[in-house]
Each structure stands twice: as structure tokens, then as C-alpha cells.
Amino acid sequence: MAYHSFLLEPISCHSWNKDRTQIALCPNNHDVHIYKKDGTKWTKIHELKEHNGQVTGIDWAPESNRIVTCGTDRNAYVWSLKGEVWKPTLVILRINRAARCVSWSPKENKFAVGSGSRLISICYFEQENDWWVCKHIKKPIRSTVLSLDWHPNNVLLAAGSCDFKCRVFSAYIKEVEEKPGPTVWGSKMPFGEVLFESGPSGVSGGAGEGAGGGWVHGVCFSHSGNRLAWTSHDSTVAIAEGGKTSTISSLSSETLPLLCVSFITENSLVAAGHDCYPVLFVYDGTKGSVTFGGKLDVPKQTSQRGISARERFQNLDRRATSSETTEQGLESLHKNSISQISVLEGGKSKCSTFCTTGMDGGMVTWDVKSLESDLKDLKIV
Amino acid sequence: MAKNTLSSRFRKLDIDEFDENKFVDDHDEPVDNQGPDGAEIDNLIRQYPLRDMMTAFHIALRNPPVNTKNPAIKERALAIVLRVLTSFKSSDIEPAVKSLDRSGVDLLMKYIYRGFEKPSDNSSAILLQWHEKAFAVGGLGSIVRVLTARKTV
């Protein structure tokens, strides 16, 4: 587990290039910095300055090597590398509020931008006029779109929003692709069609609960696209399976809300959030249940120091317990909330390394194999 | 006030009600969740310590009035639950909390926080004890769910 502290400011968003030697991140200002890995050191090689507002989303397309960024200035730029310099192309999103998240589609011929204008802009490149055009998905979104994830078939898009719902839309653009075949989520997919909408979180949980849910912070399709997981602000994580969408399995966790989630195998997901450490969840498809798999972090170092009487009273005064441990700060690697998780190696089906960035300006790369061996009762199915 | 008519009636308008982008919750009001049955609880409490407080507890937590917007029903339910909670002995609290499932703990937390809103002489101490035990089982997540729940008890 390597922890690298990039800056003192929070890292708003990040994205890796194809061979994972370069990372583009936003240090909570209007720019995007690209760092290159030299052994164990990171050096800044590019600064992309074009946005007039904080950059809220970055995505680096691995095959075509283009970066799309979106920001609170209501714009998105597509950057292409010309020689040694990144050149931006403005994309008119036609939104009147900030853009919140952006994601290239799997085939990289279009990208989706979620915004505070309660809509998703699907942008594709029009050859004749040599510019990026966008189409809007408006209904039935009632509030800011916080997170997006594409289905592997390049047409379906999952969106988590502040109106407490997670939805799967069809983003089929007839100008750039052929009609998609049927999937478990549905067979008729005209543009903007809602194929799945979650009820408030906890729909299949306790009988009278239906607690109304919270903002949906993170969504993720599994590698096959048959499963969709989302985390919500009421500290729950839920998984729906396409085809069996009437039953949503959800788990009310005991942690603080989780902000981001990613599948690492078809049955396991890693999520992280305000608790500053990633947690593992295991989904059992046959029983339709989500269970807590374990906390993924450095093992606890217990110190066997004796404690003096004076310290005991001091602890009692300050913390109302005369406990032995004198933990000054958090025991986790990250010292502040984790805002984004990205899979580095292995894809979403057999992930072997993933990376987290957070509000403490640090980035940690986690190795799944060594986590499994370090934390004894961890099982990744 | 308005210059030409010298009237301040426009100040009584709630302009947010006319905003076409206003978020309206989709709320339905089934009539079955009318709150726990007061008479049954009274009976059980009167027979305490002969009777089992656990059954009173479980009955009190049944049928929470989460779906209605009627404040009278909610007040009544709250009063009943608080009566049960305050008549528990300290040593009985932990097994009672342990007997609840996940959604029950969340519901208990909601009632505890509602009870905190109107402290009376002896309610705060016992509610804090309930809170400590419920927190040990539910964790921070259960408190977050109290804060984010749109259907309040």
C-alpha cells in the first residue's frame, strides 16, 4: 500500500492514463495537473489551464488518449495531445449550472456529463461540422446528478442523483452507433429511456423501513453489466441485478456515508467515503444479500505502553474514558474523506490494484493480493 | 410596502411555492400505520414488574407512523414510546436493544432523537443510556439514517 501525498489541498478528481504511468488530477482549483511516475517519485509534467471554475470531473480515455474535463464553469473541454502539448476543444453543454461528473463511454465515441441543472448531457463528435454536439436526458431527473457509470455495451448509463434515486438510462445515439442488442436491463432502448429506477434505499430491507434514502453518491456497473451497485448518503450500499430489478439488496452499514464504489470482481465491491478507509462488501447472487466483508486498511498497531495516573485523569477529562490508547489522529492511511476510487489493474472483473484519492490531497494504491494476506479474515470471492 | 398601493400583502406570499422546479416528495399516506396501540401498552406497563417489558417494547415499536403527515398521530406515538423507554430499568436496556433487527435499531434511534428534542426531568438520562446501547449496535450509520430519513417518525 503506497501512500503518496500530492498536495495539501483536496484532490477533487483524478484519472489515470492507459499504462498507469501518468495521472491527471485537479488540486481543488481551476487547473488540471498531470504527473508522471518516475520510479517512486512523481513529477508534474503538464498543467492544463482552461477552466474558469473548479474542475469537478476528469476522465482519460485509454485507447484514444484524450482527456475530458468538466467544471463548475458549466463547460467541458476535450484535450488531445499534439506533440508535447495538450490542446483543448470546448464542448458546449448547454447547461446553466455546474457540471459535476464526466465519463467516457467504453468505445470512447461519446461521453456523458452530469450536472446541477438536473440533466445529463451526452456528447458525441459530429464529423461534418467538426465539433462536439450534445443531447440532454432530462426526465425524470429532479435534482443534481452526482455520479455516472457506463454499461459495457456503450449504450446504457447509470446515474446517481440527489433526488435519492439511482437510474439506468439509455444513451443510444443513432449517429454514432448501431442499435444495441437486448440486455438484462431491457430490450427497447430509445434515447433517454429509463430502464431502471431505484426506489428509496432500503426497499427490500425491513418491512416498515423505506427510510427515504439519501443522495446517491456513487454508482458502478459490474464488469458484465448485469449488476449495478450504488452508495447513498444514508450509509447504505445497494445492489440491483438486471432482470430481477424488483428485488434490490441493500445493506445499512454502520459507517459514515460512502462516497464512491467500484466492483473488483463480479461479487465483491470496494467502497470508500467519509470514514477514510475502503471497505469491502460481498454480494451473494443466490441469496440476494449484501454483507460487510471487512475494513481494508493497514493493520492496527497496538502499543503496550503503560499509562501514568496523570495521563489517566487527563484522558478522563478530555475524552471521558481512561482508555490506554493515545491515538492522536486517525489510524487509517488517508487522513480525510476518500472521494474517488479507480481500478488500476485487472479491470472490474479481477481487479488486482485500485487507487483512492481524497480530501487530504493524498493518493493510495492498494494491492488486493497483499490486502488479502495482511487482513486474515478477508475473502474476495 | 408597495409604493403605489401602500400595501404589504405581497409579503405574505410564499414565492417558493410557485417555483416550477420545486421538489415535491412522492408521498403516499396509507392508513394502516397509525402508531402503536396505546391501550395495550398501558396494560402491560401497569402489570410491570410482573409482566414482560420486552413485549411492551416491541409493541411500542410496531406500526411506526412514518407515512402520515398528521402531527397528532406522531405525537401520540412518540408519547407512548417514550413512556415505555423511560419505564425500563437500566440493566434491561441492553438485551432489549439486542433483540431488535437492523431496521428496528434505526427506528429506535429515530424515537430517541425525537425524545431528545423535548427534554423533561428524568427522560434525558435514560434516553442517553438508550442512545449509548443503540449506538453500540447501530454505529454511526444508524445516526446518519436518522438525519437523512425523509419519512420521520
mmCIF file of C-alpha atoms in Angstrom, chain A:
data_model
loop_
_atom_site.group_PDB
_atom_site.id
_atom_site.type_symbol
_atom_site.label_atom_id
_atom_site.label_comp_id
_atom_site.label_asym_id
_atom_site.label_seq_id
_atom_site.Cartn_x
_atom_site.Cartn_y
_atom_site.Cartn_z
ATOM 1 C CA MET A 1 0.000 0.000 0.000
ATOM 2 C CA ALA A 2 1.782 3.088 -1.144
ATOM 3 C CA TYR A 3 0.609 6.415 0.153
ATOM 4 C CA HIS A 4 1.707 9.419 -1.825
ATOM 5 C CA SER A 5 0.817 12.897 -0.693
ATOM 6 C CA PHE A 6 0.475 15.106 -3.716
ATOM 7 C CA LEU A 7 -0.670 18.315 -2.137
ATOM 8 C CA LEU A 8 -2.173 19.850 0.939
ATOM 9 C CA GLU A 9 -5.398 20.681 -0.856
ATOM 10 C CA PRO A 10 -8.045 18.072 -1.537
ATOM 11 C CA ILE A 11 -7.829 16.227 -4.808
ATOM 12 C CA SER A 12 -11.176 16.977 -6.451
ATOM 13 C CA CYS A 13 -10.940 14.244 -9.069
ATOM 14 C CA HIS A 14 -8.341 12.138 -10.832
ATOM 15 C CA SER A 15 -7.894 9.844 -13.797
ATOM 16 C CA TRP A 16 -5.123 7.531 -14.989
ATOM 17 C CA ASN A 17 -3.793 7.037 -18.478
ATOM 18 C CA LYS A 18 -3.773 3.675 -20.209
ATOM 19 C CA ASP A 19 -0.488 2.246 -18.926
ATOM 20 C CA ARG A 20 -0.907 3.845 -15.487
ATOM 21 C CA THR A 21 2.265 5.887 -15.712
ATOM 22 C CA GLN A 22 0.544 9.231 -15.666
ATOM 23 C CA ILE A 23 -2.219 10.621 -13.516
ATOM 24 C CA ALA A 24 -4.303 13.722 -14.219
ATOM 25 C CA LEU A 25 -5.748 15.347 -11.149
ATOM 26 C CA CYS A 26 -7.307 18.585 -10.027
ATOM 27 C CA PRO A 27 -5.804 20.185 -6.917
ATOM 28 C CA ASN A 28 -9.058 21.878 -5.941
ATOM 29 C CA ASN A 29 -8.546 24.838 -8.262
ATOM 30 C CA HIS A 30 -9.224 25.701 -11.880
ATOM 31 C CA ASP A 31 -6.402 23.621 -13.360
ATOM 32 C CA VAL A 32 -5.615 20.042 -14.127
ATOM 33 C CA HIS A 33 -2.138 18.821 -13.319
ATOM 34 C CA ILE A 34 -0.649 15.783 -14.992
ATOM 35 C CA TYR A 35 2.003 13.921 -13.043
ATOM 36 C CA LYS A 36 4.314 11.308 -14.441
ATOM 37 C CA LYS A 37 5.673 8.421 -12.448
ATOM 38 C CA ASP A 38 9.484 8.085 -12.296
ATOM 39 C CA GLY A 39 10.167 5.043 -10.206
ATOM 40 C CA THR A 40 8.713 6.026 -6.873
ATOM 41 C CA LYS A 41 8.679 9.749 -7.474
ATOM 42 C CA TRP A 42 6.016 11.764 -9.209
ATOM 43 C CA THR A 43 6.909 14.784 -11.319
ATOM 44 C CA LYS A 44 4.470 17.271 -12.743
ATOM 45 C CA ILE A 45 4.771 17.379 -16.495
ATOM 46 C CA HIS A 46 1.744 19.318 -17.668
ATOM 47 C CA GLU A 47 -0.639 21.936 -16.416
ATOM 48 C CA LEU A 48 -3.924 22.234 -18.238
ATOM 49 C CA LYS A 49 -5.317 25.683 -17.676
ATOM 50 C CA GLU A 50 -8.543 26.498 -19.391
ATOM 51 C CA HIS A 51 -11.382 26.206 -16.932
ATOM 52 C CA ASN A 52 -12.762 29.225 -15.094
ATOM 53 C CA GLY A 53 -14.182 27.261 -12.257
ATOM 54 C CA GLN A 54 -13.173 24.291 -10.146
ATOM 55 C CA VAL A 55 -12.653 21.164 -12.228
ATOM 56 C CA THR A 56 -15.126 18.606 -10.901
ATOM 57 C CA GLY A 57 -14.571 15.670 -13.226
ATOM 58 C CA ILE A 58 -11.699 14.240 -15.265
ATOM 59 C CA ASP A 59 -11.713 11.154 -17.437
ATOM 60 C CA TRP A 60 -8.804 9.875 -19.512
ATOM 61 C CA ALA A 61 -9.768 7.667 -22.435
ATOM 62 C CA PRO A 62 -7.257 4.828 -22.529
ATOM 63 C CA GLU A 63 -7.417 3.943 -26.235
ATOM 64 C CA SER A 64 -7.738 7.306 -27.901
ATOM 65 C CA ASN A 65 -5.614 9.130 -25.309
ATOM 66 C CA ARG A 66 -7.981 12.045 -24.899
ATOM 67 C CA ILE A 67 -8.867 13.699 -21.626
ATOM 68 C CA VAL A 68 -12.290 15.174 -20.974
ATOM 69 C CA THR A 69 -12.673 17.603 -18.067
ATOM 70 C CA CYS A 70 -15.730 19.346 -16.749
ATOM 71 C CA GLY A 71 -16.050 22.079 -14.217
ATOM 72 C CA THR A 72 -18.198 24.444 -12.253
ATOM 73 C CA ASP A 73 -17.879 26.994 -15.067
ATOM 74 C CA ARG A 74 -20.578 24.947 -16.892
ATOM 75 C CA ASN A 75 -18.117 23.875 -19.600
ATOM 76 C CA ALA A 76 -16.382 20.732 -20.663
ATOM 77 C CA TYR A 77 -13.153 20.509 -22.637
ATOM 78 C CA VAL A 78 -11.783 17.602 -24.616
ATOM 79 C CA TRP A 79 -7.976 17.662 -24.562
ATOM 80 C CA SER A 80 -5.843 15.966 -27.211
ATOM 81 C CA LEU A 81 -2.123 15.556 -27.074
ATOM 82 C CA LYS A 82 -0.473 17.347 -30.009
ATOM 83 C CA GLY A 83 3.221 16.704 -29.772
ATOM 84 C CA GLU A 84 4.126 17.647 -26.232
ATOM 85 C CA VAL A 85 1.177 19.892 -25.507
ATOM 86 C CA TRP A 86 -2.422 19.195 -24.600
ATOM 87 C CA LYS A 87 -4.804 21.221 -26.742
ATOM 88 C CA PRO A 88 -8.366 21.824 -25.524
ATOM 89 C CA THR A 89 -11.556 21.810 -27.527
ATOM 90 C CA LEU A 90 -14.565 23.421 -25.949
ATOM 91 C CA VAL A 91 -17.757 21.388 -25.755
ATOM 92 C CA ILE A 92 -20.965 23.373 -25.380
ATOM 93 C CA LEU A 93 -23.016 21.515 -22.834
ATOM 94 C CA ARG A 94 -25.973 23.904 -22.790
ATOM 95 C CA ILE A 95 -26.321 23.697 -19.041
ATOM 96 C CA ASN A 96 -26.974 26.556 -16.705
ATOM 97 C CA ARG A 97 -25.465 25.056 -13.556
ATOM 98 C CA ALA A 98 -22.147 23.464 -12.725
ATOM 99 C CA ALA A 99 -21.091 20.181 -14.253
ATOM 100 C CA ARG A 100 -20.424 17.546 -11.610
ATOM 101 C CA CYS A 101 -19.064 14.391 -13.178
ATOM 102 C CA VAL A 102 -17.922 13.175 -16.570
ATOM 103 C CA SER A 103 -17.248 9.769 -18.058
ATOM 104 C CA TRP A 104 -16.099 8.447 -21.455
ATOM 105 C CA SER A 105 -18.163 5.609 -22.858
ATOM 106 C CA PRO A 106 -16.390 2.254 -23.244
ATOM 107 C CA LYS A 107 -15.889 2.772 -27.005
ATOM 108 C CA GLU A 108 -14.813 6.402 -26.418
ATOM 109 C CA ASN A 109 -17.031 7.795 -29.122
ATOM 110 C CA LYS A 110 -19.155 9.743 -26.674
ATOM 111 C CA PHE A 111 -19.077 10.948 -23.113
ATOM 112 C CA ALA A 112 -21.685 11.818 -20.507
ATOM 113 C CA VAL A 113 -21.655 14.833 -18.178
ATOM 114 C CA GLY A 114 -23.824 15.017 -15.078
ATOM 115 C CA SER A 115 -24.684 18.469 -13.859
ATOM 116 C CA GLY A 116 -26.544 20.534 -11.338
ATOM 117 C CA SER A 117 -29.076 21.550 -13.979
ATOM 118 C CA ARG A 118 -30.837 18.270 -13.285
ATOM 119 C CA LEU A 119 -29.827 16.734 -16.581
ATOM 120 C CA ILE A 120 -27.205 14.575 -18.210
ATOM 121 C CA SER A 121 -25.513 15.774 -21.402
ATOM 122 C CA ILE A 122 -24.467 13.031 -23.783
ATOM 123 C CA CYS A 123 -21.851 14.464 -26.151
ATOM 124 C CA TYR A 124 -20.617 12.967 -29.381
ATOM 125 C CA PHE A 125 -18.395 14.229 -32.161
ATOM 126 C CA GLU A 126 -20.071 15.361 -35.362
ATOM 127 C CA GLN A 127 -17.699 14.886 -38.287
ATOM 128 C CA GLU A 128 -19.340 17.251 -40.790
ATOM 129 C CA ASN A 129 -19.116 20.300 -38.585
ATOM 130 C CA ASP A 130 -16.021 19.165 -36.734
ATOM 131 C CA TRP A 131 -17.389 19.844 -33.299
ATOM 132 C CA TRP A 132 -18.877 18.132 -30.266
ATOM 133 C CA VAL A 133 -22.657 18.091 -30.074
ATOM 134 C CA CYS A 134 -24.711 17.208 -27.052
ATOM 135 C CA LYS A 135 -28.102 15.741 -26.333
ATOM 136 C CA HIS A 136 -29.863 16.046 -22.998
ATOM 137 C CA ILE A 137 -31.514 13.491 -20.803
ATOM 138 C CA LYS A 138 -33.874 15.456 -18.595
ATOM 139 C CA LYS A 139 -36.819 13.386 -17.449
ATOM 140 C CA PRO A 140 -37.320 12.227 -14.771
ATOM 141 C CA ILE A 141 -34.269 13.630 -13.021
ATOM 142 C CA ARG A 142 -35.318 16.034 -10.283
ATOM 143 C CA SER A 143 -32.005 17.117 -8.822
ATOM 144 C CA THR A 144 -28.239 17.248 -9.368
ATOM 145 C CA VAL A 145 -26.639 14.220 -10.992
ATOM 146 C CA LEU A 146 -23.728 13.232 -8.791
ATOM 147 C CA SER A 147 -22.231 10.170 -10.432
ATOM 148 C CA LEU A 148 -22.260 8.281 -13.715
ATOM 149 C CA ASP A 149 -21.145 4.905 -14.948
ATOM 150 C CA TRP A 150 -21.407 3.357 -18.421
ATOM 151 C CA HIS A 151 -22.555 -0.176 -19.145
ATOM 152 C CA PRO A 152 -20.073 -2.196 -21.250
ATOM 153 C CA ASN A 153 -22.469 -2.157 -24.218
ATOM 154 C CA ASN A 154 -21.747 1.571 -24.722
ATOM 155 C CA VAL A 155 -25.429 2.468 -24.618
ATOM 156 C CA LEU A 156 -26.716 2.156 -21.078
ATOM 157 C CA LEU A 157 -25.707 4.695 -18.486
ATOM 158 C CA ALA A 158 -26.284 4.549 -14.748
ATOM 159 C CA ALA A 159 -26.757 7.838 -12.958
ATOM 160 C CA GLY A 160 -26.953 8.548 -9.243
ATOM 161 C CA SER A 161 -28.613 11.752 -8.282
ATOM 162 C CA CYS A 162 -29.550 13.977 -5.358
ATOM 163 C CA ASP A 163 -33.227 13.134 -5.723
ATOM 164 C CA PHE A 164 -32.378 9.935 -3.805
ATOM 165 C CA LYS A 165 -32.648 7.671 -6.836
ATOM 166 C CA CYS A 166 -30.293 5.651 -8.960
ATOM 167 C CA ARG A 167 -31.421 5.176 -12.563
ATOM 168 C CA VAL A 168 -30.292 3.386 -15.688
ATOM 169 C CA PHE A 169 -30.838 5.390 -18.868
ATOM 170 C CA SER A 170 -30.348 4.582 -22.472
ATOM 171 C CA ALA A 171 -27.896 6.951 -24.127
ATOM 172 C CA TYR A 172 -28.243 5.475 -27.599
ATOM 173 C CA ILE A 173 -27.086 7.954 -30.236
ATOM 174 C CA LYS A 174 -28.064 6.746 -33.674
ATOM 175 C CA GLU A 175 -25.467 8.939 -35.394
ATOM 176 C CA VAL A 176 -22.513 7.136 -33.911
ATOM 177 C CA GLU A 177 -23.590 3.575 -33.320
ATOM 178 C CA GLU A 178 -25.933 0.815 -34.360
ATOM 179 C CA LYS A 179 -28.895 -0.375 -32.420
ATOM 180 C CA PRO A 180 -27.781 -2.327 -29.374
ATOM 181 C CA GLY A 181 -28.926 -5.846 -28.694
ATOM 182 C CA PRO A 182 -31.194 -6.586 -25.730
ATOM 183 C CA THR A 183 -29.632 -6.803 -22.284
ATOM 184 C CA VAL A 184 -30.888 -7.918 -18.909
ATOM 185 C CA TRP A 185 -31.994 -4.370 -18.235
ATOM 186 C CA GLY A 186 -34.398 -4.244 -21.158
ATOM 187 C CA SER A 187 -34.617 -4.542 -24.915
ATOM 188 C CA LYS A 188 -36.202 -1.325 -26.111
ATOM 189 C CA MET A 189 -33.665 1.448 -25.694
ATOM 190 C CA PRO A 190 -34.584 4.713 -27.374
ATOM 191 C CA PHE A 191 -32.567 7.687 -26.256
ATOM 192 C CA GLY A 192 -33.449 8.896 -22.791
ATOM 193 C CA GLU A 193 -35.486 5.855 -21.830
ATOM 194 C CA VAL A 194 -35.367 4.935 -18.146
ATOM 195 C CA LEU A 195 -34.758 1.222 -17.859
ATOM 196 C CA PHE A 196 -34.439 1.082 -14.123
ATOM 197 C CA GLU A 197 -35.161 3.404 -11.270
ATOM 198 C CA SER A 198 -34.403 2.538 -7.690
ATOM 199 C CA GLY A 199 -36.935 3.249 -5.024
ATOM 200 C CA PRO A 200 -35.618 4.890 -1.904
ATOM 201 C CA SER A 201 -32.731 2.918 -0.472
ATOM 202 C CA GLY A 202 -33.663 0.015 1.668
ATOM 203 C CA VAL A 203 -36.618 -1.038 -0.405
ATOM 204 C CA SER A 204 -36.147 -4.709 0.258
ATOM 205 C CA GLY A 205 -34.874 -4.220 3.812
ATOM 206 C CA GLY A 206 -37.067 -4.182 6.903
ATOM 207 C CA ALA A 207 -40.800 -4.109 6.414
ATOM 208 C CA GLY A 208 -41.737 -0.639 7.546
ATOM 209 C CA GLU A 209 -38.422 0.947 6.822
ATOM 210 C CA GLY A 210 -38.243 2.503 3.352
ATOM 211 C CA ALA A 211 -36.390 5.303 5.045
ATOM 212 C CA GLY A 212 -36.406 7.647 2.095
ATOM 213 C CA GLY A 213 -32.804 7.149 1.220
ATOM 214 C CA GLY A 214 -30.159 9.753 0.746
ATOM 215 C CA TRP A 215 -28.270 11.347 -2.115
ATOM 216 C CA VAL A 216 -26.779 8.694 -4.330
ATOM 217 C CA HIS A 217 -23.066 9.427 -4.265
ATOM 218 C CA GLY A 218 -21.522 6.641 -6.293
ATOM 219 C CA VAL A 219 -22.736 4.149 -8.891
ATOM 220 C CA CYS A 220 -20.924 1.299 -10.576
ATOM 221 C CA PHE A 221 -21.836 -1.387 -13.076
ATOM 222 C CA SER A 222 -20.168 -4.759 -12.663
ATOM 223 C CA HIS A 223 -17.845 -5.974 -15.387
ATOM 224 C CA SER A 224 -20.561 -7.890 -17.190
ATOM 225 C CA GLY A 225 -23.023 -5.051 -16.782
ATOM 226 C CA ASN A 226 -25.602 -7.268 -15.163
ATOM 227 C CA ARG A 227 -25.244 -5.827 -11.714
ATOM 228 C CA LEU A 228 -25.438 -2.262 -10.559
ATOM 229 C CA ALA A 229 -24.231 -1.057 -7.182
ATOM 230 C CA TRP A 230 -24.782 2.345 -5.635
ATOM 231 C CA THR A 231 -23.951 4.011 -2.345
ATOM 232 C CA SER A 232 -26.115 6.581 -0.767
ATOM 233 C CA HIS A 233 -25.873 9.251 1.891
ATOM 234 C CA ASP A 234 -27.926 7.336 4.415
ATOM 235 C CA SER A 235 -24.962 4.989 4.871
ATOM 236 C CA THR A 236 -26.391 2.241 2.712
ATOM 237 C CA VAL A 237 -24.997 0.315 -0.193
ATOM 238 C CA ALA A 238 -27.394 -1.409 -2.568
ATOM 239 C CA ILE A 239 -27.097 -3.766 -5.498
ATOM 240 C CA ALA A 240 -29.663 -4.444 -8.184
ATOM 241 C CA GLU A 241 -29.470 -7.174 -10.753
ATOM 242 C CA GLY A 242 -30.807 -6.530 -14.213
ATOM 243 C CA GLY A 243 -33.824 -8.678 -14.924
ATOM 244 C CA LYS A 244 -34.562 -9.166 -11.258
ATOM 245 C CA THR A 245 -34.957 -5.491 -10.634
ATOM 246 C CA SER A 246 -37.885 -5.874 -8.317
ATOM 247 C CA THR A 247 -35.572 -7.119 -5.624
ATOM 248 C CA ILE A 248 -32.849 -4.759 -4.586
ATOM 249 C CA SER A 249 -30.462 -5.999 -1.950
ATOM 250 C CA SER A 250 -29.214 -3.331 0.321
ATOM 251 C CA LEU A 251 -27.127 -3.130 3.417
ATOM 252 C CA SER A 252 -27.401 -0.406 6.006
ATOM 253 C CA SER A 253 -23.849 -0.041 7.157
ATOM 254 C CA GLU A 254 -22.586 1.201 10.480
ATOM 255 C CA THR A 255 -20.085 3.501 8.896
ATOM 256 C CA LEU A 256 -20.382 7.077 7.795
ATOM 257 C CA PRO A 257 -21.744 7.555 4.268
ATOM 258 C CA LEU A 258 -19.701 6.081 1.449
ATOM 259 C CA LEU A 259 -18.853 8.363 -1.439
ATOM 260 C CA CYS A 260 -17.532 6.072 -4.134
ATOM 261 C CA VAL A 261 -17.858 2.436 -5.058
ATOM 262 C CA SER A 262 -16.325 0.050 -7.548
ATOM 263 C CA PHE A 263 -16.718 -3.626 -8.332
ATOM 264 C CA ILE A 264 -13.478 -5.558 -8.081
ATOM 265 C CA THR A 265 -14.843 -8.946 -9.028
ATOM 266 C CA GLU A 266 -18.315 -9.911 -10.112
ATOM 267 C CA ASN A 267 -19.308 -10.500 -6.480
ATOM 268 C CA SER A 268 -17.230 -8.109 -4.436
ATOM 269 C CA LEU A 269 -17.156 -4.393 -4.261
ATOM 270 C CA VAL A 270 -14.936 -1.881 -2.595
ATOM 271 C CA ALA A 271 -16.424 1.365 -1.366
ATOM 272 C CA ALA A 272 -14.908 4.301 0.479
ATOM 273 C CA GLY A 273 -16.139 7.543 1.902
ATOM 274 C CA HIS A 274 -16.182 9.758 4.932
ATOM 275 C CA ASP A 275 -14.715 7.087 7.160
ATOM 276 C CA CYS A 276 -11.344 7.463 5.409
ATOM 277 C CA TYR A 277 -10.757 3.789 4.745
ATOM 278 C CA PRO A 278 -12.060 1.488 1.999
ATOM 279 C CA VAL A 279 -14.439 -1.296 2.943
ATOM 280 C CA LEU A 280 -15.220 -4.495 1.173
ATOM 281 C CA PHE A 281 -18.731 -5.756 0.541
ATOM 282 C CA VAL A 282 -19.648 -9.173 -0.754
ATOM 283 C CA TYR A 283 -22.784 -9.799 -2.774
ATOM 284 C CA ASP A 284 -24.364 -13.205 -2.807
ATOM 285 C CA GLY A 285 -26.340 -13.558 -6.007
ATOM 286 C CA THR A 286 -28.240 -16.663 -4.957
ATOM 287 C CA LYS A 287 -29.429 -15.258 -1.662
ATOM 288 C CA GLY A 288 -29.637 -11.721 -2.927
ATOM 289 C CA SER A 289 -27.844 -10.298 0.059
ATOM 290 C CA VAL A 290 -25.038 -7.853 0.602
ATOM 291 C CA THR A 291 -22.737 -8.454 3.509
ATOM 292 C CA PHE A 292 -19.910 -6.488 5.006
ATOM 293 C CA GLY A 293 -16.655 -8.128 4.024
ATOM 294 C CA GLY A 294 -14.115 -6.216 6.023
ATOM 295 C CA LYS A 295 -12.264 -2.999 6.509
ATOM 296 C CA LEU A 296 -9.370 -2.612 4.121
ATOM 297 C CA ASP A 297 -6.622 -0.677 5.758
ATOM 298 C CA VAL A 298 -3.270 -1.053 7.435
ATOM 299 C CA PRO A 299 -3.497 -3.389 10.367
ATOM 300 C CA LYS A 300 -3.840 -1.764 13.749
ATOM 301 C CA GLN A 301 -0.585 -1.230 15.595
ATOM 302 C CA THR A 302 -1.196 -1.915 19.242
ATOM 303 C CA SER A 303 1.270 -0.416 21.647
ATOM 304 C CA GLN A 304 1.779 -1.938 25.023
ATOM 305 C CA ARG A 305 2.827 1.153 26.877
ATOM 306 C CA GLY A 306 1.877 1.628 30.474
ATOM 307 C CA ILE A 307 -0.166 4.686 31.278
ATOM 308 C CA SER A 308 0.590 7.011 34.144
ATOM 309 C CA ALA A 309 -2.018 8.146 36.644
ATOM 310 C CA ARG A 310 -1.768 11.714 35.392
ATOM 311 C CA GLU A 311 -2.487 10.645 31.834
ATOM 312 C CA ARG A 312 -5.398 8.599 33.025
ATOM 313 C CA PHE A 313 -7.033 11.629 34.592
ATOM 314 C CA GLN A 314 -6.187 13.743 31.575
ATOM 315 C CA ASN A 315 -7.880 11.248 29.318
ATOM 316 C CA LEU A 316 -10.874 11.178 31.589
ATOM 317 C CA ASP A 317 -11.081 14.931 31.401
ATOM 318 C CA ARG A 318 -10.628 15.192 27.652
ATOM 319 C CA ARG A 319 -12.267 12.094 26.322
ATOM 320 C CA ALA A 320 -14.476 10.809 29.135
ATOM 321 C CA THR A 321 -12.691 7.448 29.083
ATOM 322 C CA SER A 322 -9.466 6.478 30.756
ATOM 323 C CA SER A 323 -8.503 4.224 27.887
ATOM 324 C CA GLU A 324 -4.962 3.125 27.242
ATOM 325 C CA THR A 325 -4.573 4.131 23.634
ATOM 326 C CA THR A 326 -3.257 7.593 22.903
ATOM 327 C CA GLU A 327 -4.292 7.850 19.307
ATOM 328 C CA GLN A 328 -3.763 11.378 18.248
ATOM 329 C CA GLY A 329 -5.221 11.022 14.820
ATOM 330 C CA LEU A 330 -6.914 8.573 12.551
ATOM 331 C CA GLU A 331 -5.363 5.182 12.180
ATOM 332 C CA SER A 332 -6.161 4.911 8.508
ATOM 333 C CA LEU A 333 -3.800 5.749 5.660
ATOM 334 C CA HIS A 334 -5.976 8.537 4.387
ATOM 335 C CA LYS A 335 -6.418 11.345 6.884
ATOM 336 C CA ASN A 336 -9.587 12.723 5.418
ATOM 337 C CA SER A 337 -12.571 11.536 3.404
ATOM 338 C CA ILE A 338 -11.912 9.470 0.322
ATOM 339 C CA SER A 339 -13.717 10.940 -2.650
ATOM 340 C CA GLN A 340 -12.802 8.737 -5.594
ATOM 341 C CA ILE A 341 -11.814 5.155 -6.253
ATOM 342 C CA SER A 342 -10.411 3.883 -9.539
ATOM 343 C CA VAL A 343 -9.434 0.430 -10.689
ATOM 344 C CA LEU A 344 -5.851 0.286 -11.917
ATOM 345 C CA GLU A 345 -5.103 -3.261 -12.944
ATOM 346 C CA GLY A 346 -7.306 -6.162 -13.773
ATOM 347 C CA GLY A 347 -10.484 -4.363 -14.727
ATOM 348 C CA LYS A 348 -13.695 -4.710 -12.762
ATOM 349 C CA SER A 349 -13.767 -8.456 -13.059
ATOM 350 C CA LYS A 350 -10.470 -9.383 -11.472
ATOM 351 C CA CYS A 351 -9.046 -6.263 -10.011
ATOM 352 C CA SER A 352 -5.566 -6.589 -8.591
ATOM 353 C CA THR A 353 -4.799 -2.961 -7.794
ATOM 354 C CA PHE A 354 -7.003 0.013 -7.161
ATOM 355 C CA CYS A 355 -6.310 3.573 -6.163
ATOM 356 C CA THR A 356 -8.097 6.061 -3.901
ATOM 357 C CA THR A 357 -7.767 9.830 -3.663
ATOM 358 C CA GLY A 358 -9.223 12.034 -1.064
ATOM 359 C CA MET A 359 -9.658 15.334 0.629
ATOM 360 C CA ASP A 360 -6.295 15.058 2.323
ATOM 361 C CA GLY A 361 -4.509 15.524 -1.019
ATOM 362 C CA GLY A 362 -3.100 12.026 -0.910
ATOM 363 C CA MET A 363 -3.358 9.079 -3.218
ATOM 364 C CA VAL A 364 -3.055 5.479 -2.108
ATOM 365 C CA THR A 365 -2.616 2.491 -4.382
ATOM 366 C CA TRP A 366 -3.996 -0.672 -2.808
ATOM 367 C CA ASP A 367 -2.850 -4.096 -3.806
ATOM 368 C CA VAL A 368 -5.593 -6.680 -3.487
ATOM 369 C CA LYS A 369 -3.272 -9.661 -3.034
ATOM 370 C CA SER A 370 -1.334 -8.131 -0.178
ATOM 371 C CA LEU A 371 -4.567 -6.938 1.452
ATOM 372 C CA GLU A 372 -5.854 -10.461 1.360
ATOM 373 C CA SER A 373 -2.737 -11.764 3.026
ATOM 374 C CA ASP A 374 -2.451 -8.940 5.572
ATOM 375 C CA LEU A 375 -6.008 -8.965 6.827
ATOM 376 C CA LYS A 376 -6.618 -12.542 7.755
ATOM 377 C CA ASP A 377 -10.361 -12.949 7.538
ATOM 378 C CA LEU A 378 -10.747 -11.103 4.287
ATOM 379 C CA LYS A 379 -12.176 -13.140 1.489
ATOM 380 C CA ILE A 380 -12.582 -11.808 -2.015
ATOM 381 C CA VAL A 381 -14.884 -14.107 -3.931
#
